[in-house]
Structures are given as C-alpha cells and as structure tokens.
mmCIF file of C-alpha atoms and ligand atoms in Angstrom:
data_model
loop_
_atom_site.group_PDB
_atom_site.id
_atom_site.type_symbol
_atom_site.label_atom_id
_atom_site.label_comp_id
_atom_site.label_asym_id
_atom_site.label_seq_id
_atom_site.Cartn_x
_atom_site.Cartn_y
_atom_site.Cartn_z
ATOM 1 C CA UNK A 1 69.294 59.400 -21.104
ATOM 2 C CA UNK A 2 68.714 56.681 -19.160
ATOM 3 C CA UNK A 3 65.196 55.108 -18.449
ATOM 4 C CA UNK A 4 63.282 54.442 -15.798
ATOM 5 C CA UNK A 5 63.903 53.253 -13.650
ATOM 6 C CA UNK A 6 67.426 54.624 -13.393
ATOM 7 C CA UNK A 7 66.118 57.914 -14.383
ATOM 8 C CA UNK A 8 63.125 59.416 -12.052
ATOM 9 C CA UNK A 9 62.317 63.364 -12.901
ATOM 10 C CA UNK A 10 60.720 63.351 -9.641
ATOM 11 C CA UNK A 11 63.622 62.790 -7.321
ATOM 12 C CA UNK A 12 64.820 66.595 -8.495
ATOM 13 C CA UNK A 13 60.935 67.812 -7.206
ATOM 14 C CA UNK A 14 61.435 66.382 -3.812
ATOM 15 C CA UNK A 15 62.952 69.191 -1.994
ATOM 16 C CA UNK A 16 61.957 73.291 -2.079
ATOM 17 C CA UNK A 17 65.688 73.479 -2.405
ATOM 18 C CA UNK A 18 66.039 71.340 -4.549
ATOM 19 C CA UNK A 19 63.540 72.415 -7.091
ATOM 20 C CA UNK A 20 65.467 75.936 -6.578
ATOM 21 C CA UNK A 21 68.746 74.495 -7.008
ATOM 22 C CA UNK A 22 68.030 73.140 -10.609
ATOM 23 C CA UNK A 23 65.151 76.051 -11.734
ATOM 24 C CA UNK A 24 66.093 77.308 -15.346
ATOM 25 C CA UNK A 25 64.249 80.747 -15.561
ATOM 26 C CA UNK A 26 64.194 83.266 -12.668
ATOM 27 C CA UNK A 27 61.886 86.264 -12.657
ATOM 28 C CA UNK A 28 63.599 89.834 -11.185
ATOM 29 C CA UNK A 29 62.389 92.928 -10.254
ATOM 30 C CA UNK A 30 64.160 94.464 -12.501
ATOM 31 C CA UNK A 31 62.715 92.837 -15.335
ATOM 32 C CA UNK A 32 59.422 94.522 -15.232
ATOM 33 C CA UNK A 33 58.165 97.951 -16.701
ATOM 34 C CA UNK A 34 55.813 99.816 -14.760
ATOM 35 C CA UNK A 35 52.874 101.007 -17.345
ATOM 36 C CA UNK A 36 51.512 104.665 -15.204
ATOM 37 C CA UNK A 37 48.419 106.570 -16.769
ATOM 38 C CA UNK A 38 48.103 109.949 -15.951
ATOM 39 C CA UNK A 39 45.371 111.755 -15.139
ATOM 40 C CA UNK A 40 44.616 115.079 -16.369
ATOM 41 C CA UNK A 41 42.738 116.690 -13.001
ATOM 42 C CA UNK A 42 43.716 117.017 -9.241
ATOM 43 C CA UNK A 43 42.396 113.826 -8.054
ATOM 44 C CA UNK A 44 43.393 110.315 -8.688
ATOM 45 C CA UNK A 45 40.777 108.445 -10.428
ATOM 46 C CA UNK A 46 40.064 104.390 -10.007
ATOM 47 C CA UNK A 47 39.540 102.685 -13.394
ATOM 48 C CA UNK A 48 36.769 100.150 -13.165
ATOM 49 C CA UNK A 49 38.150 97.459 -15.808
ATOM 50 C CA UNK A 50 41.511 97.433 -14.086
ATOM 51 C CA UNK A 51 40.725 97.666 -10.182
ATOM 52 C CA UNK A 52 44.137 98.424 -8.534
ATOM 53 C CA UNK A 53 44.941 100.623 -11.004
ATOM 54 C CA UNK A 54 44.990 104.706 -10.862
ATOM 55 C CA UNK A 55 45.103 107.702 -12.876
ATOM 56 C CA UNK A 56 47.524 109.830 -11.067
ATOM 57 C CA UNK A 57 47.483 112.923 -11.071
ATOM 58 C CA UNK A 58 50.805 115.211 -11.431
ATOM 59 C CA UNK A 59 51.446 116.830 -8.572
ATOM 60 C CA UNK A 60 51.393 112.937 -7.256
ATOM 61 C CA UNK A 61 53.613 111.322 -9.470
ATOM 62 C CA UNK A 62 56.939 111.658 -8.488
ATOM 63 C CA UNK A 63 56.243 110.358 -4.966
ATOM 64 C CA UNK A 64 54.300 107.713 -6.857
ATOM 65 C CA UNK A 65 57.006 106.709 -9.228
ATOM 66 C CA UNK A 66 59.572 106.853 -5.959
ATOM 67 C CA UNK A 67 57.579 104.386 -4.093
ATOM 68 C CA UNK A 68 57.908 102.140 -6.951
ATOM 69 C CA UNK A 69 61.512 102.917 -7.255
ATOM 70 C CA UNK A 70 61.457 102.090 -2.997
ATOM 71 C CA UNK A 71 60.092 98.597 -3.889
ATOM 72 C CA UNK A 72 63.102 97.847 -7.063
ATOM 73 C CA UNK A 73 61.157 99.058 -10.541
ATOM 74 C CA UNK A 74 63.147 100.657 -12.689
ATOM 75 C CA UNK A 75 61.565 102.030 -15.024
ATOM 76 C CA UNK A 76 57.649 103.056 -15.880
ATOM 77 C CA UNK A 77 55.888 103.634 -19.290
ATOM 78 C CA UNK A 78 53.271 106.493 -18.714
ATOM 79 C CA UNK A 79 50.481 106.935 -20.941
ATOM 80 C CA UNK A 80 48.703 109.941 -20.463
ATOM 81 C CA UNK A 81 44.632 110.656 -20.072
ATOM 82 C CA UNK A 82 43.795 113.695 -22.463
ATOM 83 C CA UNK A 83 41.207 115.793 -21.456
ATOM 84 C CA UNK A 84 38.578 115.286 -24.268
ATOM 85 C CA UNK A 85 38.566 119.138 -24.996
ATOM 86 C CA UNK A 86 42.179 118.810 -26.279
ATOM 87 C CA UNK A 87 41.837 116.234 -28.505
ATOM 88 C CA UNK A 88 41.255 116.908 -32.346
ATOM 89 C CA UNK A 89 41.489 115.199 -36.193
ATOM 90 C CA UNK A 90 45.479 115.901 -36.103
ATOM 91 C CA UNK A 91 46.066 114.994 -32.896
ATOM 92 C CA UNK A 92 48.168 118.028 -32.586
ATOM 93 C CA UNK A 93 48.204 118.010 -28.548
ATOM 94 C CA UNK A 94 50.563 115.239 -28.987
ATOM 95 C CA UNK A 95 53.603 117.687 -29.836
ATOM 96 C CA UNK A 96 53.047 120.434 -27.222
ATOM 97 C CA UNK A 97 55.744 120.119 -24.889
ATOM 98 C CA UNK A 98 53.700 120.980 -21.859
ATOM 99 C CA UNK A 99 50.656 118.254 -22.705
ATOM 100 C CA UNK A 100 50.782 115.706 -19.802
ATOM 101 C CA UNK A 101 52.590 113.213 -20.642
ATOM 102 C CA UNK A 102 55.511 115.536 -20.997
ATOM 103 C CA UNK A 103 55.100 117.295 -17.933
ATOM 104 C CA UNK A 104 55.025 113.828 -15.829
ATOM 105 C CA UNK A 105 58.261 112.766 -17.534
ATOM 106 C CA UNK A 106 59.732 116.113 -16.190
ATOM 107 C CA UNK A 107 58.099 115.719 -13.026
ATOM 108 C CA UNK A 108 59.901 112.229 -12.408
ATOM 109 C CA UNK A 109 63.441 112.867 -14.026
ATOM 110 C CA UNK A 110 63.343 115.811 -11.726
ATOM 111 C CA UNK A 111 62.509 113.913 -8.623
ATOM 112 C CA UNK A 112 64.083 110.091 -9.633
ATOM 113 C CA UNK A 113 66.906 110.970 -12.194
ATOM 114 C CA UNK A 114 67.798 106.862 -11.985
ATOM 115 C CA UNK A 115 64.268 105.977 -13.333
ATOM 116 C CA UNK A 116 63.986 105.340 -17.016
ATOM 117 C CA UNK A 117 61.049 106.631 -18.357
ATOM 118 C CA UNK A 118 59.824 105.322 -21.417
ATOM 119 C CA UNK A 119 56.983 107.181 -23.333
ATOM 120 C CA UNK A 120 54.445 105.468 -26.084
ATOM 121 C CA UNK A 121 54.792 107.040 -29.310
ATOM 122 C CA UNK A 122 51.809 106.990 -31.429
ATOM 123 C CA UNK A 123 48.397 109.321 -31.419
ATOM 124 C CA UNK A 124 45.920 107.271 -30.180
ATOM 125 C CA UNK A 125 45.567 109.527 -26.463
ATOM 126 C CA UNK A 126 45.137 112.752 -28.665
ATOM 127 C CA UNK A 127 43.161 111.912 -31.712
ATOM 128 C CA UNK A 128 39.591 112.723 -31.563
ATOM 129 C CA UNK A 129 38.919 109.568 -33.788
ATOM 130 C CA UNK A 130 40.918 107.693 -31.158
ATOM 131 C CA UNK A 131 43.246 105.899 -34.156
ATOM 132 C CA UNK A 132 47.246 105.634 -33.309
ATOM 133 C CA UNK A 133 47.488 108.017 -36.701
ATOM 134 C CA UNK A 134 46.192 110.496 -39.099
ATOM 135 C CA UNK A 135 42.455 109.679 -40.902
ATOM 136 C CA UNK A 136 41.997 110.410 -43.987
ATOM 137 C CA UNK A 137 38.812 109.104 -46.286
ATOM 138 C CA UNK A 138 38.305 106.325 -43.278
ATOM 139 C CA UNK A 139 42.028 105.025 -43.720
ATOM 140 C CA UNK A 140 44.793 106.060 -41.398
ATOM 141 C CA UNK A 141 47.995 107.030 -43.907
ATOM 142 C CA UNK A 142 51.818 105.488 -43.099
ATOM 143 C CA UNK A 143 53.456 108.606 -44.381
ATOM 144 C CA UNK A 144 52.384 111.556 -43.208
ATOM 145 C CA UNK A 145 51.565 109.847 -40.196
ATOM 146 C CA UNK A 146 55.185 108.584 -39.628
ATOM 147 C CA UNK A 147 56.475 112.766 -40.044
ATOM 148 C CA UNK A 148 54.215 113.185 -36.538
ATOM 149 C CA UNK A 149 55.755 110.570 -35.433
ATOM 150 C CA UNK A 150 59.068 111.873 -35.513
ATOM 151 C CA UNK A 151 57.695 115.213 -34.348
ATOM 152 C CA UNK A 152 56.322 113.889 -31.126
ATOM 153 C CA UNK A 153 59.294 111.442 -30.547
ATOM 154 C CA UNK A 154 61.658 114.979 -30.606
ATOM 155 C CA UNK A 155 59.317 116.300 -28.221
ATOM 156 C CA UNK A 156 59.305 113.606 -25.381
ATOM 157 C CA UNK A 157 62.799 113.175 -25.809
ATOM 158 C CA UNK A 158 63.506 116.957 -25.049
ATOM 159 C CA UNK A 159 61.079 116.524 -21.768
ATOM 160 C CA UNK A 160 63.753 113.536 -20.749
ATOM 161 C CA UNK A 161 62.062 110.673 -21.770
ATOM 162 C CA UNK A 162 64.581 107.635 -21.935
ATOM 163 C CA UNK A 163 63.114 104.719 -24.216
ATOM 164 C CA UNK A 164 60.743 106.245 -27.216
ATOM 165 C CA UNK A 165 58.395 103.514 -27.351
ATOM 166 C CA UNK A 166 56.537 103.479 -31.254
ATOM 167 C CA UNK A 167 53.317 101.551 -30.749
ATOM 168 C CA UNK A 168 51.472 102.699 -33.799
ATOM 169 C CA UNK A 169 52.468 100.283 -36.285
ATOM 170 C CA UNK A 170 52.835 102.324 -39.461
ATOM 171 C CA UNK A 171 55.892 101.199 -41.397
ATOM 172 C CA UNK A 172 58.743 103.158 -41.735
ATOM 173 C CA UNK A 173 58.600 105.032 -38.462
ATOM 174 C CA UNK A 174 61.587 103.157 -36.122
ATOM 175 C CA UNK A 175 63.902 104.005 -39.114
ATOM 176 C CA UNK A 176 62.557 108.353 -38.897
ATOM 177 C CA UNK A 177 62.376 108.451 -35.233
ATOM 178 C CA UNK A 178 65.983 106.961 -35.068
ATOM 179 C CA UNK A 179 66.866 109.693 -37.824
ATOM 180 C CA UNK A 180 64.836 112.273 -36.680
ATOM 181 C CA UNK A 181 66.609 111.584 -31.932
ATOM 182 C CA UNK A 182 69.573 111.753 -33.637
ATOM 183 C CA UNK A 183 69.245 114.893 -35.424
ATOM 184 C CA UNK A 184 67.505 116.887 -32.946
ATOM 185 C CA UNK A 185 71.236 115.406 -30.674
ATOM 186 C CA UNK A 186 69.232 112.079 -28.719
ATOM 187 C CA UNK A 187 71.737 109.530 -30.395
ATOM 188 C CA UNK A 188 71.540 107.910 -26.270
ATOM 189 C CA UNK A 189 67.732 107.931 -26.461
ATOM 190 C CA UNK A 190 66.407 104.115 -27.191
ATOM 191 C CA UNK A 191 64.313 102.715 -29.098
ATOM 192 C CA UNK A 192 62.101 100.261 -27.981
ATOM 193 C CA UNK A 193 60.037 98.733 -30.889
ATOM 194 C CA UNK A 194 56.183 97.907 -30.180
ATOM 195 C CA UNK A 195 56.987 95.492 -33.637
ATOM 196 C CA UNK A 196 54.933 92.331 -32.963
ATOM 197 C CA UNK A 197 51.956 94.055 -31.722
ATOM 198 C CA UNK A 198 48.466 92.826 -33.021
ATOM 199 C CA UNK A 199 45.109 94.085 -33.613
ATOM 200 C CA UNK A 200 43.383 92.608 -30.524
ATOM 201 C CA UNK A 201 40.549 92.691 -27.999
ATOM 202 C CA UNK A 202 42.723 92.182 -24.930
ATOM 203 C CA UNK A 203 42.904 96.426 -24.982
ATOM 204 C CA UNK A 204 40.004 96.842 -24.231
ATOM 205 C CA UNK A 205 40.466 98.210 -20.733
ATOM 206 C CA UNK A 206 43.066 100.674 -21.644
ATOM 207 C CA UNK A 207 41.294 101.712 -24.353
ATOM 208 C CA UNK A 208 38.859 102.673 -21.727
ATOM 209 C CA UNK A 209 41.751 104.089 -19.308
ATOM 210 C CA UNK A 210 43.261 106.588 -21.799
ATOM 211 C CA UNK A 211 39.667 107.315 -22.930
ATOM 212 C CA UNK A 212 40.543 106.266 -26.835
ATOM 213 C CA UNK A 213 37.466 103.749 -26.403
ATOM 214 C CA UNK A 214 34.624 105.724 -26.762
ATOM 215 C CA UNK A 215 36.771 108.411 -30.220
ATOM 216 C CA UNK A 216 37.253 104.547 -31.602
ATOM 217 C CA UNK A 217 33.536 103.653 -31.194
ATOM 218 C CA UNK A 218 32.848 100.881 -33.452
ATOM 219 C CA UNK A 219 36.416 101.064 -35.067
ATOM 220 C CA UNK A 220 39.203 99.234 -35.777
ATOM 221 C CA UNK A 221 42.571 99.095 -36.138
ATOM 222 C CA UNK A 222 43.149 95.390 -38.302
ATOM 223 C CA UNK A 223 44.739 98.215 -41.371
ATOM 224 C CA UNK A 224 48.311 98.682 -38.843
ATOM 225 C CA UNK A 225 47.308 96.307 -36.255
ATOM 226 C CA UNK A 226 48.842 92.881 -37.150
ATOM 227 C CA UNK A 227 46.719 89.464 -37.716
ATOM 228 C CA UNK A 228 46.165 87.621 -34.733
ATOM 229 C CA UNK A 229 46.508 84.133 -37.312
ATOM 230 C CA UNK A 230 50.143 85.560 -38.039
ATOM 231 C CA UNK A 231 53.554 84.531 -37.069
ATOM 232 C CA UNK A 232 56.127 85.138 -40.269
ATOM 233 C CA UNK A 233 54.274 88.121 -40.381
ATOM 234 C CA UNK A 234 55.456 88.847 -37.059
ATOM 235 C CA UNK A 235 59.421 87.961 -37.665
ATOM 236 C CA UNK A 236 59.016 90.123 -40.685
ATOM 237 C CA UNK A 237 58.291 92.685 -38.722
ATOM 238 C CA UNK A 238 61.031 92.839 -35.937
ATOM 239 C CA UNK A 239 63.367 92.309 -38.461
ATOM 240 C CA UNK A 240 62.308 95.362 -40.313
ATOM 241 C CA UNK A 241 62.407 97.023 -37.255
ATOM 242 C CA UNK A 242 65.935 96.266 -35.980
ATOM 243 C CA UNK A 243 67.327 96.986 -39.117
ATOM 244 C CA UNK A 244 65.910 100.191 -38.864
ATOM 245 C CA UNK A 245 68.243 100.756 -35.866
ATOM 246 C CA UNK A 246 65.436 99.830 -33.002
ATOM 247 C CA UNK A 247 67.091 98.790 -29.647
ATOM 248 C CA UNK A 248 64.817 96.474 -28.253
ATOM 249 C CA UNK A 249 61.500 95.301 -29.771
ATOM 250 C CA UNK A 250 58.471 94.347 -28.013
ATOM 251 C CA UNK A 251 55.284 91.562 -28.524
ATOM 252 C CA UNK A 252 52.433 92.472 -27.221
ATOM 253 C CA UNK A 253 49.516 90.945 -26.106
ATOM 254 C CA UNK A 254 51.406 88.604 -23.851
ATOM 255 C CA UNK A 255 50.022 85.470 -22.297
ATOM 256 C CA UNK A 256 48.220 84.881 -25.931
ATOM 257 C CA UNK A 257 51.224 85.219 -27.621
ATOM 258 C CA UNK A 258 53.764 83.213 -25.715
ATOM 259 C CA UNK A 259 55.025 81.147 -29.549
ATOM 260 C CA UNK A 260 55.236 85.220 -30.970
ATOM 261 C CA UNK A 261 57.642 85.675 -28.147
ATOM 262 C CA UNK A 262 59.758 82.640 -28.668
ATOM 263 C CA UNK A 263 60.019 82.406 -32.124
ATOM 264 C CA UNK A 264 61.361 86.261 -32.064
ATOM 265 C CA UNK A 265 63.811 85.316 -29.344
ATOM 266 C CA UNK A 266 65.093 82.832 -31.107
ATOM 267 C CA UNK A 267 65.792 83.416 -34.361
ATOM 268 C CA UNK A 268 67.044 87.016 -33.746
ATOM 269 C CA UNK A 269 69.157 86.886 -30.071
ATOM 270 C CA UNK A 270 67.780 90.734 -29.622
ATOM 271 C CA UNK A 271 66.557 92.608 -26.489
ATOM 272 C CA UNK A 272 63.210 90.930 -26.759
ATOM 273 C CA UNK A 273 59.703 92.544 -24.414
ATOM 274 C CA UNK A 274 56.204 91.265 -24.426
ATOM 275 C CA UNK A 275 53.591 93.209 -22.815
ATOM 276 C CA UNK A 276 51.431 91.614 -20.408
ATOM 277 C CA UNK A 277 48.114 94.102 -21.648
ATOM 278 C CA UNK A 278 45.308 95.227 -19.661
ATOM 279 C CA UNK A 279 42.874 92.840 -20.529
ATOM 280 C CA UNK A 280 45.100 90.010 -19.354
ATOM 281 C CA UNK A 281 45.485 91.650 -16.086
ATOM 282 C CA UNK A 282 41.510 92.432 -15.658
ATOM 283 C CA UNK A 283 40.953 88.918 -16.635
ATOM 284 C CA UNK A 284 43.251 87.324 -14.032
ATOM 285 C CA UNK A 285 42.075 89.995 -11.366
ATOM 286 C CA UNK A 286 37.864 89.643 -12.040
ATOM 287 C CA UNK A 287 38.701 85.621 -11.553
ATOM 288 C CA UNK A 288 41.010 85.961 -7.976
ATOM 289 C CA UNK A 289 38.502 88.953 -7.025
ATOM 290 C CA UNK A 290 35.509 85.680 -8.001
ATOM 291 C CA UNK A 291 37.732 83.232 -5.960
ATOM 292 C CA UNK A 292 38.013 81.411 -8.744
ATOM 293 C CA UNK A 293 41.925 82.122 -9.339
ATOM 294 C CA UNK A 294 44.394 82.817 -6.701
ATOM 295 C CA UNK A 295 45.734 86.270 -7.711
ATOM 296 C CA UNK A 296 49.482 85.884 -6.619
ATOM 297 C CA UNK A 297 49.497 82.779 -7.601
ATOM 298 C CA UNK A 298 48.476 83.161 -11.167
ATOM 299 C CA UNK A 299 50.577 86.740 -11.531
ATOM 300 C CA UNK A 300 53.557 85.018 -10.671
ATOM 301 C CA UNK A 301 53.145 81.984 -12.904
ATOM 302 C CA UNK A 302 52.241 84.410 -15.981
ATOM 303 C CA UNK A 303 55.542 86.705 -15.333
ATOM 304 C CA UNK A 304 57.589 83.974 -15.247
ATOM 305 C CA UNK A 305 56.136 82.277 -17.838
ATOM 306 C CA UNK A 306 57.074 85.056 -20.228
ATOM 307 C CA UNK A 307 60.783 84.534 -19.321
ATOM 308 C CA UNK A 308 60.582 81.201 -19.827
ATOM 309 C CA UNK A 309 59.474 81.945 -23.616
ATOM 310 C CA UNK A 310 62.400 84.224 -23.926
ATOM 311 C CA UNK A 311 61.637 87.679 -22.765
ATOM 312 C CA UNK A 312 64.142 89.514 -21.384
ATOM 313 C CA UNK A 313 61.571 91.901 -19.651
ATOM 314 C CA UNK A 314 57.576 92.373 -19.113
ATOM 315 C CA UNK A 315 55.239 96.461 -19.231
ATOM 316 C CA UNK A 316 52.878 94.671 -16.631
ATOM 317 C CA UNK A 317 49.980 96.425 -14.666
ATOM 318 C CA UNK A 318 51.287 93.855 -11.807
ATOM 319 C CA UNK A 319 55.002 95.613 -11.841
ATOM 320 C CA UNK A 320 54.849 96.299 -7.991
ATOM 321 C CA UNK A 321 52.774 93.664 -6.466
ATOM 322 C CA UNK A 322 55.256 91.150 -8.061
ATOM 323 C CA UNK A 323 57.667 93.434 -6.538
ATOM 324 C CA UNK A 324 56.338 92.885 -3.049
ATOM 325 C CA UNK A 325 56.424 89.651 -3.320
ATOM 326 C CA UNK A 326 59.660 88.664 -4.926
ATOM 327 C CA UNK A 327 60.797 91.125 -1.812
HETATM 328 C C1 LIG B 1 48.072 103.243 -28.399
HETATM 329 C C2 LIG B 1 48.431 101.839 -27.064
HETATM 330 C C3 LIG B 1 47.591 100.958 -26.615
HETATM 331 C C4 LIG B 1 48.292 99.629 -25.722
HETATM 332 C C5 LIG B 1 49.953 100.213 -25.629
HETATM 333 N N1 LIG B 1 49.054 101.432 -26.014
HETATM 334 C C6 LIG B 1 46.156 100.148 -27.050
HETATM 335 C C7 LIG B 1 46.025 100.344 -28.414
HETATM 336 O O1 LIG B 1 46.890 99.906 -29.632
HETATM 337 O O2 LIG B 1 44.939 100.658 -29.034
HETATM 338 C C8 LIG B 1 47.454 99.083 -24.983
HETATM 339 C C9 LIG B 1 48.006 98.527 -23.779
HETATM 340 C C10 LIG B 1 47.411 97.668 -22.767
HETATM 341 O O3 LIG B 1 46.170 97.438 -23.120
HETATM 342 O O4 LIG B 1 47.373 97.603 -21.841
HETATM 343 N N2 LIG B 1 49.032 103.200 -28.894
#
C-alpha cells in the first residue's frame, strides 16, 4: 500500500454516495429475529425495564406478528410469561401441548404461514425455582433435564415451531433433541443452538419479563451457563453442538461478546447468530430516554457492528424499529 501523500484514506469518505459505495457490511431487515413475550391474560402488559416492549396476549398475537411481517420481519422468537400457578418443581407445563407458547405458535402459523417461528427449549419459564433444568439438591442435573427438553422440543414442533433453540446449556442436548425430532417425523425442523451462552447479568430485564427473576431469587446459573472470562471454551461448545447436529449456532449476550462472535465465525464458517439481550436493549433505551445518546443512531450502529463481527443474523428487541428505518 502506498504511503501518504499518494494514499489518503479520507478520499473515500468524502461523499455519502462514495461512503456507501465502499461500505463492507450491511444490515438488512431479513437479518433480524424479533423476540416476543406472550402474556397469559387478556391484556397487553408493559415491562418497565424494557420500554416499548410488551407481553402480548394470545388474542392479539397473530395481528401483532402480521404487522411485523409487513415491516419485513421474517422470524419471531417466542417467550411465554407462564402464570405462577402453573409453575412447578418439575416444570411439567413445558410439556403441555396447549401451553402459552404452543398456542401462540399455532395461532401465528395459522395466520401468517410464511413467518418463521423460533421457540426456546429450556425449563426456566415453567419451573418454580427459575432454573433451566431439573433441580436435585440445589444442582441442575444434566441427563434427566435433557430427557425433558427432548419432549419439550417435540411438543413445540407439533405446534408448528420451525426452529428449536435450546437455551439451557445442558451437555449433549443438541444431539438428543435432533434424534427426538427425527424420530417424531420432524426432520425439517431446524436447531439453532444457544452454544456460547454466558452466565450474564445482562439478562435481568428478560427474567422480569417471563417472571423467572422472582423464582430464581439470589440464585445464579453459573453451573451451566459459561464463565464470561472464557473464549476457548466457547469454541469447544460450538464444535460439539455442530457435531451433534446444530444447524445454526448462537452467541449470547451480544455487544460485550463481539470477540466471541468473530472467533466462532472465522473458525467454523457456520451460520452464526447473536442475541442482543434484554440488558443491552434496556441500557441503550435508558440512555436515549435521558437524552444522553441518540437512540436510533446507537441502535443501528450496534446492529451493524454484529454484522461486521461476523453474525449472519441478530435476535433483537429493536427488530421492528430497525426494520422501519431500513424501510
Ligand atoms: C432462558 C433464556 C434467557 C434468555 C433467553 N432465554 C434468560 C436466562 O438464561 O436466564 C435471555 C434473553 C434476554 O436477556 O433478552 N433460558
């Protein structure tokens, strides 16, 4: 590369059209997956720590999702706010074919068949202790949990779910879920594994949204979610999930973990997704509400940064707002 003054990198920054011409990465509406919370009652419920995000009742879910589809959103991720009375030690409501998430899935697929539906597989929205698996002696046990997760995945596929997203971080669950889906005739249902999911404090607002915060209390998920200090371990998690049959892998949270996204994409060249989690959204929204940051600008910048890091797509509570700007 020639040096200054032959080379002037500012030359290509001179005009908007020129900057656009040499832009390396692009954000498209089809990159976005919109997470939606389902309310158990008849009313919409706002979530104080997630301004602009509501829990949507079943009666409104199909209309809400078709409006998002009109903006160009192609995939939604559903999360149920299970009523407290239905939560139990063994999280059996997760296996109910008529539970909130399965009813929402069926309603969405009936009203907008061309919209993809992604459902989490994990027990935390259904367990009285707020953990993602079964608790014995205060420890989340692996293999017994995996058995239930397999049944949860099949029930969700029966309701019409297109993408099963295990978010529980149990060992071996992707392979077992793949076989369970195949045996039940769901060879076409894909798996997006939350492969590198960290034990993060950025999930706070989500746990309020699904009501697992109170159940979890002062507990944490550090015996199954990853230590935020680790990167090599993330590569091992991803490698195992790919070998077990994951179709797509995910990193979560997003913004503080861009190095993880980048390493995974470079090493595996595999469909790689990132979850801009509730705490990231809350942080940007709070600063914008105070006038400390330009909300739309930081939203678009943060989403584009995920693409630059190597993500193929992004789960984000900003999906609709970003889609409106992308036009
Ligand atoms: C449940 C799950 C969590 C999130 C997605 N699925 C929370 C957790 O693991 O405690 C977090 C999403 C967010 O914060 O937006 N297993």
